[in-house]
Short mmCIF file of C-alpha atoms and ligand atoms in Angstrom, two decimals:
data_model
loop_
_atom_site.label_atom_id
_atom_site.label_comp_id
_atom_site.label_asym_id
_atom_site.label_seq_id
_atom_site.Cartn_x
_atom_site.Cartn_y
_atom_site.Cartn_z
CA MET A 9 75.90 91.14 103.68
CA VAL A 10 76.50 93.03 101.11
CA ASN A 11 73.09 95.20 100.24
CA PHE A 12 72.84 94.85 96.50
CA ASN A 13 69.65 96.08 96.60
CA GLU A 14 70.61 98.94 97.16
CA ARG A 15 70.09 101.15 94.41
CA ILE A 16 72.71 104.53 93.97
CA ASN A 17 71.84 106.87 92.49
CA ARG A 18 75.18 107.06 88.39
CA VAL A 19 73.73 110.06 86.46
CA ASN A 20 76.93 112.97 86.69
CA SER A 21 79.29 110.55 88.62
CA LEU A 22 81.06 110.68 84.38
CA SER A 23 79.62 107.05 83.67
CA VAL A 24 80.26 106.18 80.63
CA LYS A 25 76.90 103.90 81.08
CA TRP A 26 75.42 106.26 82.90
CA ASP A 27 76.10 109.47 80.93
CA GLY A 28 77.20 108.59 77.86
CA MET A 29 74.24 107.18 76.64
CA GLU A 30 73.17 110.73 74.53
CA ASN A 31 76.81 110.31 72.50
CA VAL A 32 76.53 106.73 71.79
CA PHE A 33 72.54 106.00 71.45
CA GLY A 34 70.90 109.81 69.90
CA HIS A 35 69.22 108.92 72.58
CA SER A 36 69.86 109.62 77.12
CA ASP A 37 66.72 108.42 78.52
CA LEU A 38 67.65 105.64 78.18
CA LEU A 39 67.70 102.26 81.17
CA PRO A 40 71.24 102.00 80.56
CA MET A 41 72.64 97.90 80.54
CA TRP A 42 74.58 97.92 78.37
CA VAL A 43 78.77 98.53 78.49
CA ALA A 44 80.45 95.81 80.79
CA ASP A 45 80.90 97.47 84.56
CA MET A 46 78.40 97.42 87.71
CA ASP A 47 75.85 99.49 89.46
CA PHE A 48 77.55 98.00 93.04
CA ARG A 49 80.02 99.77 95.13
CA PRO A 50 83.13 97.65 95.60
CA PRO A 51 83.50 95.70 98.75
CA GLU A 52 84.01 98.02 101.73
CA GLN A 53 87.93 97.56 102.56
CA ALA A 54 88.64 98.78 98.66
CA MET A 55 86.39 102.35 100.18
CA GLU A 56 87.75 103.03 103.26
CA GLN A 57 91.92 102.42 102.15
CA MET A 58 91.05 104.61 99.03
CA LYS A 59 89.07 106.95 101.45
CA GLN A 60 92.45 106.54 104.02
CA ARG A 61 94.64 107.86 101.24
CA ILE A 62 92.09 110.47 100.57
CA GLU A 63 93.04 112.05 103.58
CA HIS A 64 96.61 111.65 103.97
CA GLY A 65 96.20 114.36 101.03
CA ILE A 66 99.29 113.67 98.54
CA PHE A 67 99.58 111.71 96.10
CA GLY A 68 102.99 112.06 94.13
CA TYR A 69 104.70 109.28 92.12
CA THR A 70 103.70 105.79 93.02
CA ILE A 71 105.32 102.63 93.83
CA ILE A 72 103.84 98.76 93.26
CA ASP A 73 105.42 96.77 95.87
CA GLU A 74 105.65 93.84 96.79
CA LYS A 75 102.40 93.70 98.71
CA VAL A 76 100.29 94.11 95.97
CA LYS A 77 102.38 91.49 94.21
CA ASN A 78 102.11 89.74 96.72
CA ALA A 79 98.25 89.86 97.53
CA ILE A 80 97.47 88.90 92.94
CA THR A 81 99.31 85.64 93.10
CA SER A 82 97.09 84.69 96.27
CA TRP A 83 94.43 85.74 94.30
CA THR A 84 95.43 83.85 91.69
CA ASN A 85 95.90 80.40 93.77
CA LYS A 86 93.31 80.23 95.64
CA ARG A 87 90.70 81.34 93.53
CA HIS A 88 92.64 79.63 90.48
CA ASN A 89 94.68 77.49 91.80
CA TRP A 90 97.37 78.91 89.52
CA LYS A 91 100.69 79.73 91.01
CA VAL A 92 102.74 82.48 90.00
CA ASP A 93 105.44 83.89 91.04
CA HIS A 94 106.01 87.93 91.87
CA ASP A 95 108.72 88.26 88.90
CA TRP A 96 105.84 86.87 86.03
CA LEU A 97 104.01 90.70 86.82
CA LEU A 98 103.56 92.79 84.72
CA PHE A 99 101.32 96.03 84.66
CA SER A 100 98.99 98.42 82.40
CA PRO A 101 96.71 99.99 83.08
CA GLY A 102 94.11 98.10 81.15
CA VAL A 103 93.87 94.51 79.84
CA VAL A 104 92.56 96.40 76.58
CA PRO A 105 95.77 98.85 76.32
CA SER A 106 98.05 94.74 77.09
CA ILE A 107 96.53 93.77 73.91
CA ALA A 108 97.47 97.00 72.14
CA ILE A 109 100.77 96.13 74.10
CA ALA A 110 101.70 92.44 73.03
CA VAL A 111 99.88 93.37 69.91
CA GLN A 112 102.69 95.11 69.32
CA ALA A 113 105.76 92.87 70.93
CA PHE A 114 104.84 89.77 69.20
CA THR A 115 103.54 90.12 65.90
CA GLU A 116 104.67 92.84 63.03
CA VAL A 117 102.33 95.10 60.79
CA GLY A 118 100.63 92.54 58.49
CA ASP A 119 100.75 89.84 60.88
CA LYS A 120 97.81 87.62 60.78
CA ILE A 121 95.99 87.06 64.97
CA LEU A 122 93.28 85.08 65.07
CA ILE A 123 90.22 85.67 67.14
CA GLN A 124 86.64 83.68 67.30
CA SER A 125 83.28 85.68 66.98
CA PRO A 126 80.88 86.94 67.80
CA VAL A 127 83.89 88.75 71.01
CA TYR A 128 84.11 91.43 72.29
CA THR A 129 85.02 94.35 69.73
CA PRO A 130 87.78 95.68 70.99
CA PHE A 131 89.98 92.44 69.58
CA PHE A 132 88.85 94.05 66.07
CA ASN A 133 89.58 97.55 66.36
CA ILE A 134 92.84 97.00 68.12
CA ILE A 135 94.37 94.16 65.66
CA GLU A 136 93.32 96.81 62.12
CA SER A 137 94.58 99.88 64.30
CA ASN A 138 98.12 98.44 64.49
CA MET A 139 97.60 97.37 60.22
CA ARG A 140 98.01 93.69 61.57
CA GLU A 141 95.35 91.02 60.01
CA ILE A 142 92.33 89.82 61.50
CA VAL A 143 91.76 85.55 61.14
CA ASN A 144 88.79 85.08 62.84
CA SER A 145 87.51 81.03 63.85
CA GLU A 146 83.86 81.67 64.11
CA LEU A 147 82.20 79.87 67.14
CA ILE A 148 79.19 77.45 66.41
CA LEU A 149 76.12 77.86 68.07
CA LYS A 150 74.98 73.80 68.96
CA ASN A 151 71.70 73.16 70.56
CA GLY A 152 72.10 76.12 72.57
CA ARG A 153 75.68 76.38 73.71
CA TYR A 154 78.49 77.60 71.38
CA GLU A 155 81.19 75.22 70.49
CA ILE A 156 84.84 76.14 68.78
CA ASP A 157 85.59 74.23 65.49
CA PHE A 158 88.96 72.26 66.10
CA ASN A 159 88.48 71.82 62.39
CA ASP A 160 88.10 75.28 61.26
CA PHE A 161 90.36 76.53 64.11
CA GLU A 162 93.34 74.87 62.67
CA GLU A 163 92.42 75.03 58.85
CA LYS A 164 92.56 79.18 59.96
CA LEU A 165 96.19 78.84 62.65
CA LYS A 166 97.60 76.55 59.74
CA ASN A 167 97.84 79.35 57.07
CA ASP A 168 100.56 81.58 59.14
CA VAL A 169 99.46 83.18 62.77
CA LYS A 170 101.23 84.31 64.62
CA VAL A 171 98.90 85.86 67.65
CA PHE A 172 95.83 83.72 68.47
CA LEU A 173 94.21 86.26 71.13
CA LEU A 174 91.79 83.84 73.17
CA CYS A 175 88.89 85.85 75.16
CA SER A 176 88.15 83.27 78.94
CA PRO A 177 85.82 82.90 79.86
CA HIS A 178 83.93 84.41 76.21
CA ASN A 179 82.43 87.83 76.18
CA PRO A 180 79.69 87.80 75.40
CA THR A 181 79.02 84.74 74.35
CA GLY A 182 79.46 83.41 78.64
CA ARG A 183 81.33 80.48 77.27
CA VAL A 184 83.87 79.05 80.24
CA TRP A 185 86.28 77.33 78.50
CA SER A 186 86.71 73.61 79.71
CA LYS A 187 90.11 72.03 80.33
CA GLU A 188 89.71 69.95 77.33
CA GLU A 189 89.29 72.25 74.94
CA LEU A 190 91.43 74.61 76.39
CA GLY A 191 94.13 72.03 76.51
CA ARG A 192 92.65 71.72 72.60
CA MET A 193 93.05 74.77 71.43
CA ALA A 194 96.91 75.52 73.49
CA GLN A 195 97.60 71.97 71.93
CA LEU A 196 96.94 73.12 68.59
CA CYS A 197 99.05 77.04 68.82
CA GLU A 198 102.55 74.97 69.90
CA LYS A 199 102.11 72.38 67.38
CA TYR A 200 101.68 75.36 64.76
CA ASP A 201 103.79 77.72 66.36
CA VAL A 202 101.56 80.78 68.25
CA VAL A 203 101.50 82.81 70.39
CA ILE A 204 98.67 82.42 73.59
CA ILE A 205 97.64 86.13 74.79
CA ALA A 206 94.48 85.07 76.54
CA ASP A 207 92.23 88.07 78.14
CA GLU A 208 90.90 86.84 81.24
CA ILE A 209 89.51 89.91 82.35
CA HIS A 210 85.68 88.18 83.00
CA ALA A 211 88.35 84.54 85.56
CA ASP A 212 86.09 85.68 88.70
CA ILE A 213 83.17 86.08 87.92
CA VAL A 214 82.27 82.39 86.83
CA LEU A 215 78.37 81.03 88.07
CA PRO A 216 78.33 77.85 89.76
CA PRO A 217 79.05 74.75 88.72
CA TYR A 218 81.86 76.08 86.53
CA LYS A 219 84.72 76.93 87.27
CA HIS A 220 87.63 79.07 85.39
CA ILE A 221 90.91 77.64 84.80
CA PRO A 222 93.82 79.86 83.80
CA LEU A 223 95.42 78.82 79.94
CA ALA A 224 99.07 79.01 81.07
CA SER A 225 97.82 76.96 83.95
CA LEU A 226 97.47 73.80 81.60
CA ASN A 227 101.16 73.29 81.81
CA LYS A 228 104.76 74.97 81.26
CA ALA A 229 104.89 74.28 77.45
CA TYR A 230 101.79 76.18 77.44
CA ALA A 231 102.59 78.53 80.31
CA ASP A 232 105.86 79.63 78.42
CA ARG A 233 103.67 80.44 74.69
CA THR A 234 100.73 82.64 76.33
CA LEU A 235 100.68 86.05 77.83
CA THR A 236 97.78 86.41 80.55
CA LEU A 237 95.37 88.88 80.98
CA MET A 238 93.85 90.04 83.94
CA ALA A 239 92.38 92.83 86.48
CA PRO A 240 90.59 93.82 89.44
CA SER A 241 87.76 95.50 87.30
CA LYS A 242 84.81 93.26 86.31
CA THR A 243 85.37 91.16 89.54
CA PHE A 244 84.74 94.28 91.89
CA ASN A 245 83.55 97.14 89.46
CA LEU A 246 86.79 99.09 89.57
CA ALA A 247 86.79 99.81 85.65
CA GLY A 248 87.82 103.67 86.57
CA LEU A 249 90.71 103.13 88.32
CA GLN A 250 92.52 101.63 85.80
CA ALA A 251 94.41 98.78 87.52
CA SER A 252 95.25 95.32 85.51
CA PHE A 253 98.18 93.17 85.15
CA MET A 254 99.67 90.57 82.77
CA VAL A 255 101.20 86.87 84.20
CA ALA A 256 103.64 85.85 81.31
CA GLN A 257 106.42 82.75 82.52
CA ASN A 258 109.19 83.24 79.60
CA LYS A 259 110.83 85.16 80.17
CA GLU A 260 111.97 86.56 76.90
CA MET A 261 108.04 87.54 76.77
CA ARG A 262 108.47 89.77 79.88
CA ASN A 263 111.26 91.45 78.47
CA LYS A 264 108.94 91.93 75.16
CA ILE A 265 106.78 93.46 76.68
CA ALA A 266 108.22 95.46 78.67
CA GLU A 267 110.39 96.92 76.33
CA ILE A 268 107.55 97.96 74.43
CA GLN A 269 105.94 99.84 77.42
CA ALA A 270 109.32 101.89 78.03
CA LYS A 271 108.93 102.76 74.92
CA ASN A 272 105.73 104.15 75.48
CA GLY A 273 107.20 105.55 78.91
CA PHE A 274 105.09 103.45 80.81
CA PHE A 275 105.36 103.78 84.13
CA ALA A 276 103.70 103.22 86.99
CA LEU A 277 99.04 102.58 87.76
CA ASN A 278 97.25 104.97 89.90
CA THR A 279 97.89 105.84 92.68
CA PHE A 280 94.00 104.49 94.02
CA GLY A 281 94.70 101.67 91.59
CA ILE A 282 96.86 99.55 93.37
CA ILE A 283 95.17 100.78 96.57
CA ALA A 284 91.69 99.48 95.43
CA MET A 285 93.37 96.55 93.81
CA GLU A 286 95.47 95.09 96.64
CA ALA A 287 92.79 95.92 99.68
CA ALA A 288 89.16 94.08 96.56
CA TYR A 289 91.85 90.38 96.65
CA THR A 290 92.57 90.81 99.98
CA TYR A 291 89.88 91.69 101.99
CA GLY A 292 87.26 91.14 98.74
CA GLU A 293 86.53 86.60 98.35
CA HIS A 294 83.17 87.34 100.25
CA TRP A 295 81.54 90.22 98.44
CA LEU A 296 82.79 88.45 95.32
CA ASN A 297 80.81 85.31 96.58
CA ASP A 298 77.74 88.01 97.19
CA MET A 299 78.24 89.54 94.44
CA LEU A 300 78.02 86.14 91.74
CA SER A 301 74.67 84.43 93.63
CA TYR A 302 73.08 88.23 93.52
CA ILE A 303 74.07 88.19 89.58
CA GLN A 304 72.32 84.02 89.69
CA ALA A 305 69.69 85.47 90.25
CA ASN A 306 69.05 88.44 88.27
CA VAL A 307 70.30 86.27 84.95
CA ASP A 308 67.93 82.86 85.98
CA LEU A 309 64.85 86.21 86.10
CA ILE A 310 65.87 87.34 82.92
CA LYS A 311 65.62 83.72 81.99
CA THR A 312 62.39 82.67 82.55
CA LYS A 313 60.59 85.69 81.95
CA VAL A 314 61.99 86.13 78.53
CA LYS A 315 61.03 82.67 78.37
CA GLU A 316 57.31 82.88 80.01
CA ALA A 317 56.91 86.73 77.49
CA LEU A 318 59.40 86.45 74.81
CA PRO A 319 59.55 82.70 73.20
CA LYS A 320 61.24 83.41 70.42
CA LEU A 321 63.72 84.77 72.27
CA GLU A 322 66.57 82.01 73.50
CA VAL A 323 69.12 83.13 75.89
CA ILE A 324 71.99 81.98 75.57
CA GLU A 325 72.19 79.65 79.41
CA SER A 326 74.68 82.28 80.93
CA GLU A 327 77.97 80.62 82.67
CA GLY A 328 80.23 83.06 83.08
CA THR A 329 80.58 86.27 82.58
CA TYR A 330 77.15 88.71 84.50
CA LEU A 331 76.49 89.41 80.65
CA VAL A 332 73.32 88.15 79.02
CA TRP A 333 73.18 86.86 75.22
CA ILE A 334 70.02 86.88 73.45
CA ASP A 335 69.59 85.42 69.92
CA CYS A 336 66.77 87.80 68.98
CA ARG A 337 66.92 86.36 65.03
CA LYS A 338 63.52 84.53 65.22
CA THR A 339 61.24 87.73 65.70
CA GLY A 340 62.22 88.22 62.23
CA LEU A 341 63.82 92.21 62.53
CA ASN A 342 67.27 92.98 61.57
CA ASP A 343 69.58 95.15 62.83
CA ALA A 344 68.51 98.49 61.56
CA ASP A 345 64.82 97.06 63.14
CA LEU A 346 65.92 95.65 66.72
CA ARG A 347 67.69 98.66 67.16
CA LYS A 348 65.09 101.45 66.93
CA VAL A 349 62.61 99.54 68.96
CA LEU A 350 64.39 98.83 71.54
CA LEU A 351 65.76 101.94 71.92
CA GLU A 352 63.19 103.89 70.41
CA LYS A 353 59.79 101.71 71.86
CA GLY A 354 61.78 100.46 75.00
CA LYS A 355 63.82 103.13 75.42
CA LEU A 356 66.37 100.17 76.56
CA ALA A 357 70.19 100.24 75.86
CA VAL A 358 71.67 97.42 75.11
CA ASN A 359 74.94 96.85 73.19
CA PHE A 360 73.68 94.88 69.74
CA GLY A 361 75.63 91.66 69.18
CA ASP A 362 76.27 93.13 65.35
CA ALA A 363 78.46 95.00 67.27
CA TYR A 364 80.21 91.93 67.98
CA GLY A 365 81.13 90.34 64.26
CA PRO A 366 80.28 87.24 61.98
CA GLY A 367 78.22 85.94 63.85
CA GLY A 368 76.51 88.76 66.17
CA GLU A 369 74.33 89.42 64.08
CA GLY A 370 70.55 89.86 64.95
CA PHE A 371 71.87 89.39 68.92
CA ILE A 372 71.40 91.75 72.21
CA ARG A 373 74.02 91.14 75.64
CA LEU A 374 71.96 93.38 78.18
CA ASN A 375 74.48 93.40 81.28
CA ALA A 376 72.45 92.04 84.95
CA ALA A 377 74.78 93.19 87.15
CA CYS A 378 73.25 96.15 88.89
CA GLN A 379 69.76 96.03 91.32
CA ARG A 380 67.54 93.56 90.69
CA GLU A 381 64.53 96.05 90.50
CA ILE A 382 67.06 97.48 87.07
CA VAL A 383 66.87 93.75 86.08
CA GLU A 384 62.86 93.88 86.05
CA ASP A 385 62.26 96.94 84.77
CA GLY A 386 64.96 96.76 81.67
CA VAL A 387 62.97 93.26 81.07
CA LYS A 388 59.76 94.89 81.32
CA ARG A 389 61.28 97.16 78.40
CA LEU A 390 62.57 94.62 76.09
CA ILE A 391 59.52 92.69 76.86
CA TYR A 392 56.96 95.71 75.87
CA ALA A 393 58.76 96.09 73.22
CA LEU A 394 59.54 92.54 70.84
CA GLU A 395 56.15 91.59 72.32
CA ALA A 396 54.85 92.68 68.64
CA TYR A 397 56.78 90.41 66.78
C1 PLP B 430 87.20 90.70 77.41
C2 PLP B 430 87.07 91.68 77.95
N1 PLP B 430 88.89 92.30 77.81
C3 PLP B 430 88.61 93.86 78.13
C4 PLP B 430 87.37 94.51 78.81
C5 PLP B 430 87.99 95.47 79.19
O1 PLP B 430 89.37 96.25 79.48
P1 PLP B 430 89.30 97.04 80.43
O2 PLP B 430 88.84 98.26 80.68
O3 PLP B 430 90.78 96.32 82.04
O4 PLP B 430 90.59 97.93 79.14
C6 PLP B 430 86.96 94.30 78.92
C7 PLP B 430 85.44 94.82 78.93
O5 PLP B 430 84.18 94.78 78.47
C8 PLP B 430 86.22 92.29 78.27
O6 PLP B 430 84.95 92.45 78.19
#
């Protein structure tokens, strides 16, 4: 069993999470529980194969071979019961770059793209920087759980939306969409002829009893209008290696993506991204299962301690992702004050909810993918900062 308790110093490792705080928060002396990466090393075999490649010593142009495609499709089949053909795969340095490419491939300037806030900040940035229009169907928080307002969802789609950008599992709310919810969203997209970009980067980080279902695995008709985006980056903590993939069953959609990628000069991935992706998908399943148990215990600890010490806060149940979404609205602090208290008094770096669009105000997002010791320290800081409110 991997020792997830082992502390690994990430300071001065070019880490956004550990070395980027001064830039983002104006303080460098914070405990970093922001940015969605983990403080864990990836599976041993991924490390080993990269080390061997370094020893080889020649880093010329690299091909994406059938072996890595096989590792990916075996993984989607084994973990998600989703059979993917090698031909349906496309590659990209990241899921955010893939969203940008897909927005350019499937929409024109001024077209409407539907999202469900509060949601991952780059969804807003990519749509706006490509001069498309954001249409938002805000999720509703009902009895501590986020739901889709399907009437609103349909009303919005009806109004000439071209693309629905789905986040599944959903960051930051931690929802793992059920088969029924996915089916209803896909059915409405079919009714109004809307293309689906399914960002499923968190697919593998799902806590029992929940189960991730790739939207495109529901049926061929839904798959035919869907571009699915996945990666080993969240799953195995490989984000810095910049390797991800897309799945498009529909050949026309695939060709359109390939055309935009070619226009932008994209042709292959980083050598180490390919090596680590293949090794992690091939050998990393035990590591992932152990990691998920560790995360579950971290999430439970946060929930229990916060409930005990800060009854005004509500920790939203994390069904998936290693992110914990906490409702702080009953403290009466506005976003600026919440920020000030957590950064200056608590010395704790979290993501603040207002960055996730409408519905995010007054919330914080805490990253639980770290050593237990850090979680305990982080919770202490949170309590110290907020107990007076
Ligand atoms: C929903 C979602 N999509 C995409 C990303 C980032 O993807 P990448 O680093 O591959 O661009 C994240 C990272 O937190 C995320 O939460």
